[in-house]
Tab-separated table of C-alpha atoms in Angstrom:
chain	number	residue	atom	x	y	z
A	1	UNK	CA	-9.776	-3.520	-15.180
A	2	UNK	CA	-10.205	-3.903	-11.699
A	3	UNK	CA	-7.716	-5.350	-8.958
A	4	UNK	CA	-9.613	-8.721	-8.384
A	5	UNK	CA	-9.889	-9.171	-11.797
A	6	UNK	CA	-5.968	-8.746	-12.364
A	7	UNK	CA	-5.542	-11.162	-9.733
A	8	UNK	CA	-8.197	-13.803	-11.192
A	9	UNK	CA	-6.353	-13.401	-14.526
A	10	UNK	CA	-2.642	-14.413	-13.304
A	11	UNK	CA	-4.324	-16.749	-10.271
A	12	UNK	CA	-5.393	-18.770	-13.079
A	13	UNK	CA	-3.111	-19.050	-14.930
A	14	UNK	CA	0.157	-19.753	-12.543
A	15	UNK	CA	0.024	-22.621	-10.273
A	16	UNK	CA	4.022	-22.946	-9.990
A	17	UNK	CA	4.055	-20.451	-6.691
A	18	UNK	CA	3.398	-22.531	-3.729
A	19	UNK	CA	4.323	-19.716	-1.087
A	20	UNK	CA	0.886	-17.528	-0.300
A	21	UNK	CA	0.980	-13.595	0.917
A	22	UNK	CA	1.536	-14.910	4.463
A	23	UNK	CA	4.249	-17.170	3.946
A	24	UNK	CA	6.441	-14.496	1.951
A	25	UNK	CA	5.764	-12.120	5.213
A	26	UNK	CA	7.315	-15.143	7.460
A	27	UNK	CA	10.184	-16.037	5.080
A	28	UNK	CA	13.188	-16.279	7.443
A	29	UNK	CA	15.028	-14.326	4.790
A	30	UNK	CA	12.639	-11.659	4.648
A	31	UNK	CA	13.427	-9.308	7.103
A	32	UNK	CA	11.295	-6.506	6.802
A	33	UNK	CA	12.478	-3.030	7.156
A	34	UNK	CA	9.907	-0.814	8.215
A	35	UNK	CA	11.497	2.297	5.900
A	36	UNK	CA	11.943	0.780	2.989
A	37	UNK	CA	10.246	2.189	0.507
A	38	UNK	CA	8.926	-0.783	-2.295
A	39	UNK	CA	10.396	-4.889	-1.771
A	40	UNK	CA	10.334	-5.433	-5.503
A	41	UNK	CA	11.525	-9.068	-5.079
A	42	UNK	CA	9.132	-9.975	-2.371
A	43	UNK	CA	6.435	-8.124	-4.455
A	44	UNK	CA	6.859	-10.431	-6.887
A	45	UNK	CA	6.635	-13.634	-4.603
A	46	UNK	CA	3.539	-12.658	-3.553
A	47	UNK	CA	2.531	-12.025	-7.338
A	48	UNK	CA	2.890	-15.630	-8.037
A	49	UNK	CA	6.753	-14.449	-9.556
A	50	UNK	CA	4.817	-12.804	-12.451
A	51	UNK	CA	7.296	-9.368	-12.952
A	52	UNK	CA	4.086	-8.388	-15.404
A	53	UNK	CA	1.474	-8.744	-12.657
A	54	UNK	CA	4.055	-6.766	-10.323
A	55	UNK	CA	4.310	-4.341	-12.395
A	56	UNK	CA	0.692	-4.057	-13.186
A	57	UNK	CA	-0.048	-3.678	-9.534
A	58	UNK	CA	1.826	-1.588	-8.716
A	59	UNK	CA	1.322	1.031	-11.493
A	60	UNK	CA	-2.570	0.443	-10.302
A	61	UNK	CA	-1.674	1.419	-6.978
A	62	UNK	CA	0.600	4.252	-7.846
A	63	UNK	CA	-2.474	5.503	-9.975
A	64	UNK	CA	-5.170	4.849	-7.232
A	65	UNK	CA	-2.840	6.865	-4.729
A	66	UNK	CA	-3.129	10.295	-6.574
A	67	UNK	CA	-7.382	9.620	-5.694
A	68	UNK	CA	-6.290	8.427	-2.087
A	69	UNK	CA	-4.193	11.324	-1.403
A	70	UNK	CA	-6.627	13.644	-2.862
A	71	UNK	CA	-9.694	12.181	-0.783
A	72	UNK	CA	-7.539	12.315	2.473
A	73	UNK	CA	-6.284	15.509	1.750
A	74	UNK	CA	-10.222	16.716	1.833
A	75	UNK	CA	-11.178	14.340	4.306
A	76	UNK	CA	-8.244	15.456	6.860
A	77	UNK	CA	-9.301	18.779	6.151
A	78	UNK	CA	-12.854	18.744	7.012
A	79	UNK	CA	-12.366	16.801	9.576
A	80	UNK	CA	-14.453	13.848	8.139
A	81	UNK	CA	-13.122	10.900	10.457
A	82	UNK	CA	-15.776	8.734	8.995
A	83	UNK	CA	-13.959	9.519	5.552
A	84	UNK	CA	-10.371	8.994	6.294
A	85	UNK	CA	-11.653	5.917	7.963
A	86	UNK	CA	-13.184	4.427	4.849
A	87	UNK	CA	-10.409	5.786	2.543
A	88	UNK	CA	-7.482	3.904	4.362
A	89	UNK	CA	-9.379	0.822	5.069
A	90	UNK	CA	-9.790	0.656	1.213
A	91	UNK	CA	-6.362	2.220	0.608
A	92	UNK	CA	-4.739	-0.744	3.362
A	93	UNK	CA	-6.841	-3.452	0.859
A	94	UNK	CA	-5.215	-2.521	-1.877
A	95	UNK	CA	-1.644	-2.337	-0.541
A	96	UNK	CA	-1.278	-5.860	1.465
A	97	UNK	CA	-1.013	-7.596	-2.281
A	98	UNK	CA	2.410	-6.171	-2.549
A	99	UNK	CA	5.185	-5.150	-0.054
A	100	UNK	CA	5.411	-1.460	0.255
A	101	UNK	CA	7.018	-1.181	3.880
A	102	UNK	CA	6.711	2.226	4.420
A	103	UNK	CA	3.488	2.978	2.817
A	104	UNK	CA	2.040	-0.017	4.447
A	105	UNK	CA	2.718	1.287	8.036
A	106	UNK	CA	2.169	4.954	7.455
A	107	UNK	CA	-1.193	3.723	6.178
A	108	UNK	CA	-1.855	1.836	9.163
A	109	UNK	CA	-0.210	4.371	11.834
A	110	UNK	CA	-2.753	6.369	10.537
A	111	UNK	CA	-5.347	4.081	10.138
A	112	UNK	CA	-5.501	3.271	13.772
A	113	UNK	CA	-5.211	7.136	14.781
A	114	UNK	CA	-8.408	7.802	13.250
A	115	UNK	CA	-10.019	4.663	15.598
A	116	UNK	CA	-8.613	6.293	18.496
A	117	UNK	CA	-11.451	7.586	21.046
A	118	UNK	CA	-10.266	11.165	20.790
A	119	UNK	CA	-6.984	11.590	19.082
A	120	UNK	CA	-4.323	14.048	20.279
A	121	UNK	CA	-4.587	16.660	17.367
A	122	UNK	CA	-0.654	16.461	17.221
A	123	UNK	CA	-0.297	12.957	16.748
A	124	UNK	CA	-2.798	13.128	14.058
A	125	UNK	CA	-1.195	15.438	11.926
A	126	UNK	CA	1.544	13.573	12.709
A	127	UNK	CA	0.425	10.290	11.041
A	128	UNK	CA	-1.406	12.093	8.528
A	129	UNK	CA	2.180	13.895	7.159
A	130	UNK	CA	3.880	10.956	7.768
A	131	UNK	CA	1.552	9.306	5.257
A	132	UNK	CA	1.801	11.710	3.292
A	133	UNK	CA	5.777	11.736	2.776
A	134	UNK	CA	5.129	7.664	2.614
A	135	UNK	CA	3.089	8.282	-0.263
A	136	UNK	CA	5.591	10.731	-2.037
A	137	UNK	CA	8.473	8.337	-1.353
A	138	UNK	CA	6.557	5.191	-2.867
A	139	UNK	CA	6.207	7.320	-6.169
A	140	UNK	CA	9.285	8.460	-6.254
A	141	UNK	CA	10.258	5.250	-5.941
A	142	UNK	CA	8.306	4.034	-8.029
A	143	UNK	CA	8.988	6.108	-10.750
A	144	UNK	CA	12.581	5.187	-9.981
A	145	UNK	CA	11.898	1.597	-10.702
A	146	UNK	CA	9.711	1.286	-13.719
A	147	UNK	CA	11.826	-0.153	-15.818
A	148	UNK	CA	12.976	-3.450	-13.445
């Protein structure tokens, strides 16, 4: 099943949440900490307060990860920026459906590294293992969590 048909699926059939992706983001009581690893409760906001369709996304994500990490991992490697490019642009897609602080910034810290003209070498690898230990935290965290 893929991701936009998850979201068609419990879309159509919940019209009670009035608050979209943005909204949750702006909720005064929503402070968003950066380190935090997974926002289960404002996960679920933004998944029409469906715990199912939370949990369904993000076991989908934690799944599509081991692929991510793998294709960075060869990407980074060969020095494929075109790669790592298309890989976190996809990767970033994926994750703005749910709050995963950490992962999300990681993702986008290194994201905009690889857009840089001509990247220090050290502040790469520094995005890329900070992405890496983001995406090691989210599923240990999300192992952690399964059964909320």
């Amino acid at each position: 099943m893929t991701l936009n048909s998850i979201f068609q699926q419990y879309l159509n059939k919940s019209s009670k949440n009035s608050l979209d992706r943005k909204q949750v983001a702006q909720t005064e009581n929503n402070v968003i900490n950066e380190n935090a690893i997974i926002d289960i409760e404002a996960s679920t906001i933004m998944c029409c307060d469906d715990p199912n369709f939370t949990r369904e996304i993000f076991q989908m994500l934690a799944d599509d990860l081991k692929n991510t990490k793998s294709t960075l991992t060869k990407a980074y490697v060969n020095n494929d920026i075109k790669a790592l490019r298309a890989e976190l642009h996809r990767t970033r897609g994926g994750v703005c459906y749910i709050k995963a602080p950490q992962l999300e910034k990681a993702l986008k810290d290194f994201h905009l590294m690889t857009r840089t003209e001509s990247p220090i070498f050290s502040e790469m690898e520094k995005a890329y293992q900070s992405l890496q230990q983001a995406i090691e935290n989210f599923w240990c965290e999300w192992e952690s969590t399964e059964n909320y």
